[in-house]
Amino acid sequence: MIKPIFITATLLASSLAFSAQNYVVDPQLTDYRGNQGKSDVWISHEDSDGGLGDVGSSGDTAFDAQGSSRIRFKEKVAINDFTAKPGLSQVITGLPANTDMTFSLYYCDKKGPASPSTLYYGVREAVEGASLTGKVIAENRVHTRDLDAAPKGEKKACFRQVNVDFNSGAGAVEIFSLMEVYVGDADKPDMTKDIEVRIDEFSVTAK
């Protein structure tokens, strides 16, 4: 008699997750955190002393492995240039050519619906030695107020998943995730505290 094999939904989901190759290196920012925000693969776009924003590591995490990136404009900096877009990017090579793919990450903004911050993220063509200069392949902007129904992180529920689809082209791209600050008619937003967000759990997979 052949016994039926039952696969639980959890096991099936786990198997599917492992079957999709993630092309991002250090996707949970664990090594980035362990090296205090220094990385051979993650490129930081910042200049805190120059008022262009600060990018560093954080112990907050969306899932199991400790580590995320904190992007912020510091309250105590004399002059902040809110036209700057601080954040992280990574050049990814070896993608299957001309393949439809998805770039996703988890985003946390504790300031809630009134936050002046927006996440600008997407995919560019990779240009050697010139980060964030390649042609934009896909991009999106999202505010935390629009993410109530998005998948949550397990460790901290403020982390919500965002994604964008793209085609891999020749197989080399640069993913990016940057913070934009809306100033409006004022010279600057409320700076009684740092303006900060966190990003974690990056993924680039074939659809």
PDB file of C-alpha atoms in Angstrom:
ATOM      1  CA  MET A   1       0.000   0.000   0.000  1.00  0.00           C
ATOM      2  CA  ILE A   2       1.376   3.389  -0.963  1.00  0.00           C
ATOM      3  CA  LYS A   3       0.969   5.967   1.765  1.00  0.00           C
ATOM      4  CA  PRO A   4      -0.019   9.459   0.646  1.00  0.00           C
ATOM      5  CA  ILE A   5       2.448  12.256   1.342  1.00  0.00           C
ATOM      6  CA  PHE A   6       0.990  15.404   2.806  1.00  0.00           C
ATOM      7  CA  ILE A   7       2.857  18.678   2.390  1.00  0.00           C
ATOM      8  CA  THR A   8       1.902  21.437   4.775  1.00  0.00           C
ATOM      9  CA  ALA A   9       1.396  24.949   3.488  1.00  0.00           C
ATOM     10  CA  THR A  10       4.369  26.109   5.560  1.00  0.00           C
ATOM     11  CA  LEU A  11       6.670  23.464   4.109  1.00  0.00           C
ATOM     12  CA  LEU A  12       5.480  24.215   0.587  1.00  0.00           C
ATOM     13  CA  ALA A  13       6.076  27.935   1.021  1.00  0.00           C
ATOM     14  CA  SER A  14       9.521  27.226   2.438  1.00  0.00           C
ATOM     15  CA  SER A  15      10.401  24.971  -0.484  1.00  0.00           C
ATOM     16  CA  LEU A  16       9.265  27.564  -3.000  1.00  0.00           C
ATOM     17  CA  ALA A  17      11.285  30.254  -1.234  1.00  0.00           C
ATOM     18  CA  PHE A  18      14.467  28.201  -1.418  1.00  0.00           C
ATOM     19  CA  SER A  19      13.868  27.340  -5.075  1.00  0.00           C
ATOM     20  CA  ALA A  20      14.085  30.980  -6.171  1.00  0.00           C
ATOM     21  CA  GLN A  21      17.677  32.184  -6.378  1.00  0.00           C
ATOM     22  CA  ASN A  22      18.292  35.568  -4.797  1.00  0.00           C
ATOM     23  CA  TYR A  23      21.024  37.412  -6.698  1.00  0.00           C
ATOM     24  CA  VAL A  24      21.598  40.091  -4.036  1.00  0.00           C
ATOM     25  CA  VAL A  25      24.793  39.676  -1.988  1.00  0.00           C
ATOM     26  CA  ASP A  26      24.338  40.157   1.784  1.00  0.00           C
ATOM     27  CA  PRO A  27      20.586  40.620   1.250  1.00  0.00           C
ATOM     28  CA  GLN A  28      19.739  40.829   4.966  1.00  0.00           C
ATOM     29  CA  LEU A  29      22.584  43.291   5.616  1.00  0.00           C
ATOM     30  CA  THR A  30      24.028  40.941   8.227  1.00  0.00           C
ATOM     31  CA  ASP A  31      27.652  41.428   7.147  1.00  0.00           C
ATOM     32  CA  TYR A  32      26.962  45.123   6.637  1.00  0.00           C
ATOM     33  CA  ARG A  33      25.804  45.330  10.255  1.00  0.00           C
ATOM     34  CA  GLY A  34      28.735  43.239  11.510  1.00  0.00           C
ATOM     35  CA  ASN A  35      31.178  45.609   9.791  1.00  0.00           C
ATOM     36  CA  GLN A  36      29.480  48.713  11.200  1.00  0.00           C
ATOM     37  CA  GLY A  37      28.049  49.861   7.890  1.00  0.00           C
ATOM     38  CA  LYS A  38      31.111  49.107   5.776  1.00  0.00           C
ATOM     39  CA  SER A  39      30.724  46.770   2.811  1.00  0.00           C
ATOM     40  CA  ASP A  40      32.468  45.531  -0.315  1.00  0.00           C
ATOM     41  CA  VAL A  41      29.134  45.113  -2.109  1.00  0.00           C
ATOM     42  CA  TRP A  42      26.799  47.786  -0.741  1.00  0.00           C
ATOM     43  CA  ILE A  43      27.500  51.335  -1.925  1.00  0.00           C
ATOM     44  CA  SER A  44      26.523  54.116   0.490  1.00  0.00           C
ATOM     45  CA  HIS A  45      25.325  57.418  -0.941  1.00  0.00           C
ATOM     46  CA  GLU A  46      25.790  59.955   1.842  1.00  0.00           C
ATOM     47  CA  ASP A  47      27.740  62.897   3.236  1.00  0.00           C
ATOM     48  CA  SER A  48      26.388  63.723   6.652  1.00  0.00           C
ATOM     49  CA  ASP A  49      28.896  66.484   7.407  1.00  0.00           C
ATOM     50  CA  GLY A  50      28.050  68.074   4.071  1.00  0.00           C
ATOM     51  CA  GLY A  51      24.327  67.924   4.812  1.00  0.00           C
ATOM     52  CA  LEU A  52      23.622  65.221   2.226  1.00  0.00           C
ATOM     53  CA  GLY A  53      22.269  62.620   4.637  1.00  0.00           C
ATOM     54  CA  ASP A  54      23.718  59.805   6.708  1.00  0.00           C
ATOM     55  CA  VAL A  55      23.675  56.083   5.914  1.00  0.00           C
ATOM     56  CA  GLY A  56      24.705  53.494   8.504  1.00  0.00           C
ATOM     57  CA  SER A  57      23.870  50.163  10.064  1.00  0.00           C
ATOM     58  CA  SER A  58      21.060  49.397  12.489  1.00  0.00           C
ATOM     59  CA  GLY A  59      20.259  46.466  14.757  1.00  0.00           C
ATOM     60  CA  ASP A  60      16.598  46.592  13.727  1.00  0.00           C
ATOM     61  CA  THR A  61      15.605  43.785  11.398  1.00  0.00           C
ATOM     62  CA  ALA A  62      12.617  42.651   9.378  1.00  0.00           C
ATOM     63  CA  PHE A  63      13.365  38.954   9.834  1.00  0.00           C
ATOM     64  CA  ASP A  64      15.782  36.627  11.625  1.00  0.00           C
ATOM     65  CA  ALA A  65      19.283  37.843  10.800  1.00  0.00           C
ATOM     66  CA  GLN A  66      20.142  41.032  12.697  1.00  0.00           C
ATOM     67  CA  GLY A  67      20.907  44.034  10.557  1.00  0.00           C
ATOM     68  CA  SER A  68      19.370  46.737   8.404  1.00  0.00           C
ATOM     69  CA  SER A  69      20.435  50.100   7.040  1.00  0.00           C
ATOM     70  CA  ARG A  70      19.359  53.349   8.654  1.00  0.00           C
ATOM     71  CA  ILE A  71      19.054  56.326   6.298  1.00  0.00           C
ATOM     72  CA  ARG A  72      18.622  59.712   7.918  1.00  0.00           C
ATOM     73  CA  PHE A  73      19.069  63.451   8.004  1.00  0.00           C
ATOM     74  CA  LYS A  74      20.457  64.362  11.419  1.00  0.00           C
ATOM     75  CA  GLU A  75      18.783  67.007  13.545  1.00  0.00           C
ATOM     76  CA  LYS A  76      22.121  68.392  14.774  1.00  0.00           C
ATOM     77  CA  VAL A  77      23.640  69.013  11.333  1.00  0.00           C
ATOM     78  CA  ALA A  78      23.814  72.769  10.751  1.00  0.00           C
ATOM     79  CA  ILE A  79      22.450  72.683   7.194  1.00  0.00           C
ATOM     80  CA  ASN A  80      20.700  69.729   5.570  1.00  0.00           C
ATOM     81  CA  ASP A  81      20.262  69.645   1.807  1.00  0.00           C
ATOM     82  CA  PHE A  82      16.896  67.955   1.360  1.00  0.00           C
ATOM     83  CA  THR A  83      17.340  67.732  -2.397  1.00  0.00           C
ATOM     84  CA  ALA A  84      19.908  64.991  -1.718  1.00  0.00           C
ATOM     85  CA  LYS A  85      18.866  61.339  -1.875  1.00  0.00           C
ATOM     86  CA  PRO A  86      20.877  59.299   0.649  1.00  0.00           C
ATOM     87  CA  GLY A  87      20.687  55.511   0.559  1.00  0.00           C
ATOM     88  CA  LEU A  88      22.213  52.263  -0.675  1.00  0.00           C
ATOM     89  CA  SER A  89      22.839  50.603  -4.009  1.00  0.00           C
ATOM     90  CA  GLN A  90      24.451  47.390  -5.221  1.00  0.00           C
ATOM     91  CA  VAL A  91      25.737  46.325  -8.633  1.00  0.00           C
ATOM     92  CA  ILE A  92      24.535  42.834  -9.520  1.00  0.00           C
ATOM     93  CA  THR A  93      26.110  40.818 -12.317  1.00  0.00           C
ATOM     94  CA  GLY A  94      25.484  37.341 -13.644  1.00  0.00           C
ATOM     95  CA  LEU A  95      21.733  37.669 -14.021  1.00  0.00           C
ATOM     96  CA  PRO A  96      20.112  35.497 -16.683  1.00  0.00           C
ATOM     97  CA  ALA A  97      19.942  37.714 -19.766  1.00  0.00           C
ATOM     98  CA  ASN A  98      16.658  39.182 -21.020  1.00  0.00           C
ATOM     99  CA  THR A  99      14.698  37.707 -18.123  1.00  0.00           C
ATOM    100  CA  ASP A 100      11.707  39.215 -16.323  1.00  0.00           C
ATOM    101  CA  MET A 101      12.680  39.683 -12.685  1.00  0.00           C
ATOM    102  CA  THR A 102      11.471  41.281  -9.460  1.00  0.00           C
ATOM    103  CA  PHE A 103      13.412  43.551  -7.107  1.00  0.00           C
ATOM    104  CA  SER A 104      11.980  43.771  -3.594  1.00  0.00           C
ATOM    105  CA  LEU A 105      12.966  45.032  -0.153  1.00  0.00           C
ATOM    106  CA  TYR A 106      11.422  45.810   3.226  1.00  0.00           C
ATOM    107  CA  TYR A 107      10.981  49.441   4.272  1.00  0.00           C
ATOM    108  CA  CYS A 108      10.333  50.902   7.735  1.00  0.00           C
ATOM    109  CA  ASP A 109       9.317  54.495   8.480  1.00  0.00           C
ATOM    110  CA  LYS A 110       8.240  54.924  12.099  1.00  0.00           C
ATOM    111  CA  LYS A 111       6.992  58.486  11.568  1.00  0.00           C
ATOM    112  CA  GLY A 112       3.845  57.090   9.995  1.00  0.00           C
ATOM    113  CA  PRO A 113       1.372  58.826   7.651  1.00  0.00           C
ATOM    114  CA  ALA A 114       2.683  62.321   8.433  1.00  0.00           C
ATOM    115  CA  SER A 115       6.288  61.445   7.573  1.00  0.00           C
ATOM    116  CA  PRO A 116       8.056  63.757   5.109  1.00  0.00           C
ATOM    117  CA  SER A 117      10.025  60.773   3.768  1.00  0.00           C
ATOM    118  CA  THR A 118       9.416  58.774   0.611  1.00  0.00           C
ATOM    119  CA  LEU A 119      11.328  55.695  -0.522  1.00  0.00           C
ATOM    120  CA  TYR A 120      12.662  55.970  -4.071  1.00  0.00           C
ATOM    121  CA  TYR A 121      13.822  52.577  -5.302  1.00  0.00           C
ATOM    122  CA  GLY A 122      14.449  50.741  -8.529  1.00  0.00           C
ATOM    123  CA  VAL A 123      16.919  49.325 -11.018  1.00  0.00           C
ATOM    124  CA  ARG A 124      19.447  51.018 -13.301  1.00  0.00           C
ATOM    125  CA  GLU A 125      21.841  49.844 -15.947  1.00  0.00           C
ATOM    126  CA  ALA A 126      25.210  49.192 -14.291  1.00  0.00           C
ATOM    127  CA  VAL A 127      28.030  51.603 -15.192  1.00  0.00           C
ATOM    128  CA  GLU A 128      31.450  50.515 -13.955  1.00  0.00           C
ATOM    129  CA  GLY A 129      32.963  53.018 -11.532  1.00  0.00           C
ATOM    130  CA  ALA A 130      30.032  55.433 -11.807  1.00  0.00           C
ATOM    131  CA  SER A 131      27.270  54.459  -9.399  1.00  0.00           C
ATOM    132  CA  LEU A 132      23.727  55.715 -10.036  1.00  0.00           C
ATOM    133  CA  THR A 133      24.549  57.095 -13.472  1.00  0.00           C
ATOM    134  CA  GLY A 134      23.118  54.305 -15.624  1.00  0.00           C
ATOM    135  CA  LYS A 135      19.812  54.515 -17.434  1.00  0.00           C
ATOM    136  CA  VAL A 136      16.826  53.800 -15.185  1.00  0.00           C
ATOM    137  CA  ILE A 137      15.259  50.453 -16.109  1.00  0.00           C
ATOM    138  CA  ALA A 138      12.483  50.473 -13.499  1.00  0.00           C
ATOM    139  CA  GLU A 139      11.637  52.730 -10.571  1.00  0.00           C
ATOM    140  CA  ASN A 140       8.974  53.422  -7.986  1.00  0.00           C
ATOM    141  CA  ARG A 141       8.234  55.753  -5.108  1.00  0.00           C
ATOM    142  CA  VAL A 142       6.258  54.763  -2.045  1.00  0.00           C
ATOM    143  CA  HIS A 143       5.150  56.386   1.216  1.00  0.00           C
ATOM    144  CA  THR A 144       4.572  54.402   4.379  1.00  0.00           C
ATOM    145  CA  ARG A 145       0.911  55.520   4.453  1.00  0.00           C
ATOM    146  CA  ASP A 146       0.314  53.401   1.342  1.00  0.00           C
ATOM    147  CA  LEU A 147       1.697  50.164   2.790  1.00  0.00           C
ATOM    148  CA  ASP A 148      -0.948  49.079   5.309  1.00  0.00           C
ATOM    149  CA  ALA A 149      -1.788  45.983   3.251  1.00  0.00           C
ATOM    150  CA  ALA A 150       1.810  45.124   2.289  1.00  0.00           C
ATOM    151  CA  PRO A 151       3.562  42.025   3.718  1.00  0.00           C
ATOM    152  CA  LYS A 152       5.092  42.718   7.154  1.00  0.00           C
ATOM    153  CA  GLY A 153       8.426  41.842   8.681  1.00  0.00           C
ATOM    154  CA  GLU A 154       8.370  39.187  11.395  1.00  0.00           C
ATOM    155  CA  LYS A 155      10.610  40.934  13.923  1.00  0.00           C
ATOM    156  CA  LYS A 156       9.360  44.494  13.478  1.00  0.00           C
ATOM    157  CA  ALA A 157       5.980  45.109  11.877  1.00  0.00           C
ATOM    158  CA  CYS A 158       6.990  48.587  10.703  1.00  0.00           C
ATOM    159  CA  PHE A 159       8.940  46.854   7.922  1.00  0.00           C
ATOM    160  CA  ARG A 160       6.719  46.474   4.851  1.00  0.00           C
ATOM    161  CA  GLN A 161       7.602  44.874   1.534  1.00  0.00           C
ATOM    162  CA  VAL A 162       7.807  46.896  -1.672  1.00  0.00           C
ATOM    163  CA  ASN A 163       8.764  45.647  -5.131  1.00  0.00           C
ATOM    164  CA  VAL A 164       9.194  46.536  -8.774  1.00  0.00           C
ATOM    165  CA  ASP A 165       9.475  44.341 -11.875  1.00  0.00           C
ATOM    166  CA  PHE A 166      12.184  44.738 -14.512  1.00  0.00           C
ATOM    167  CA  ASN A 167      13.926  42.971 -17.368  1.00  0.00           C
ATOM    168  CA  SER A 168      17.537  41.956 -16.793  1.00  0.00           C
ATOM    169  CA  GLY A 169      18.722  42.971 -20.270  1.00  0.00           C
ATOM    170  CA  ALA A 170      22.394  42.052 -20.690  1.00  0.00           C
ATOM    171  CA  GLY A 171      22.541  40.650 -17.147  1.00  0.00           C
ATOM    172  CA  ALA A 172      24.174  43.459 -15.136  1.00  0.00           C
ATOM    173  CA  VAL A 173      22.154  46.024 -13.167  1.00  0.00           C
ATOM    174  CA  GLU A 174      22.393  48.339 -10.178  1.00  0.00           C
ATOM    175  CA  ILE A 175      19.599  48.188  -7.612  1.00  0.00           C
ATOM    176  CA  PHE A 176      19.041  51.273  -5.478  1.00  0.00           C
ATOM    177  CA  SER A 177      16.967  52.389  -2.500  1.00  0.00           C
ATOM    178  CA  LEU A 178      17.108  56.053  -1.552  1.00  0.00           C
ATOM    179  CA  MET A 179      15.263  58.365   0.811  1.00  0.00           C
ATOM    180  CA  GLU A 180      13.585  61.489  -0.533  1.00  0.00           C
ATOM    181  CA  VAL A 181      12.301  64.223   1.789  1.00  0.00           C
ATOM    182  CA  TYR A 182       9.343  66.426   0.882  1.00  0.00           C
ATOM    183  CA  VAL A 183       9.835  69.972   2.116  1.00  0.00           C
ATOM    184  CA  GLY A 184       6.816  71.692   0.571  1.00  0.00           C
ATOM    185  CA  ASP A 185       6.593  75.446   1.060  1.00  0.00           C
ATOM    186  CA  ALA A 186       8.780  75.376   4.166  1.00  0.00           C
ATOM    187  CA  ASP A 187      12.559  75.718   4.150  1.00  0.00           C
ATOM    188  CA  LYS A 188      12.791  72.403   5.942  1.00  0.00           C
ATOM    189  CA  PRO A 189      10.551  69.774   7.563  1.00  0.00           C
ATOM    190  CA  ASP A 190      10.122  69.369  11.315  1.00  0.00           C
ATOM    191  CA  MET A 191      13.617  68.598  12.624  1.00  0.00           C
ATOM    192  CA  THR A 192      12.869  68.197  16.330  1.00  0.00           C
ATOM    193  CA  LYS A 193      14.148  64.659  15.729  1.00  0.00           C
ATOM    194  CA  ASP A 194      16.231  62.979  13.039  1.00  0.00           C
ATOM    195  CA  ILE A 195      14.321  62.130   9.875  1.00  0.00           C
ATOM    196  CA  GLU A 196      15.118  58.468   9.387  1.00  0.00           C
ATOM    197  CA  VAL A 197      13.952  55.280   7.714  1.00  0.00           C
ATOM    198  CA  ARG A 198      15.269  51.720   7.560  1.00  0.00           C
ATOM    199  CA  ILE A 199      15.662  49.232   4.715  1.00  0.00           C
ATOM    200  CA  ASP A 200      16.277  45.484   4.868  1.00  0.00           C
ATOM    201  CA  GLU A 201      15.693  42.069   3.273  1.00  0.00           C
ATOM    202  CA  PHE A 202      16.625  42.746  -0.346  1.00  0.00           C
ATOM    203  CA  SER A 203      15.778  40.314  -3.120  1.00  0.00           C
ATOM    204  CA  VAL A 204      16.292  40.030  -6.870  1.00  0.00           C
ATOM    205  CA  THR A 205      14.700  36.899  -8.317  1.00  0.00           C
ATOM    206  CA  ALA A 206      13.419  35.662 -11.657  1.00  0.00           C
ATOM    207  CA  LYS A 207       9.644  35.804 -12.025  1.00  0.00           C
TER     208      LYS A 207
END
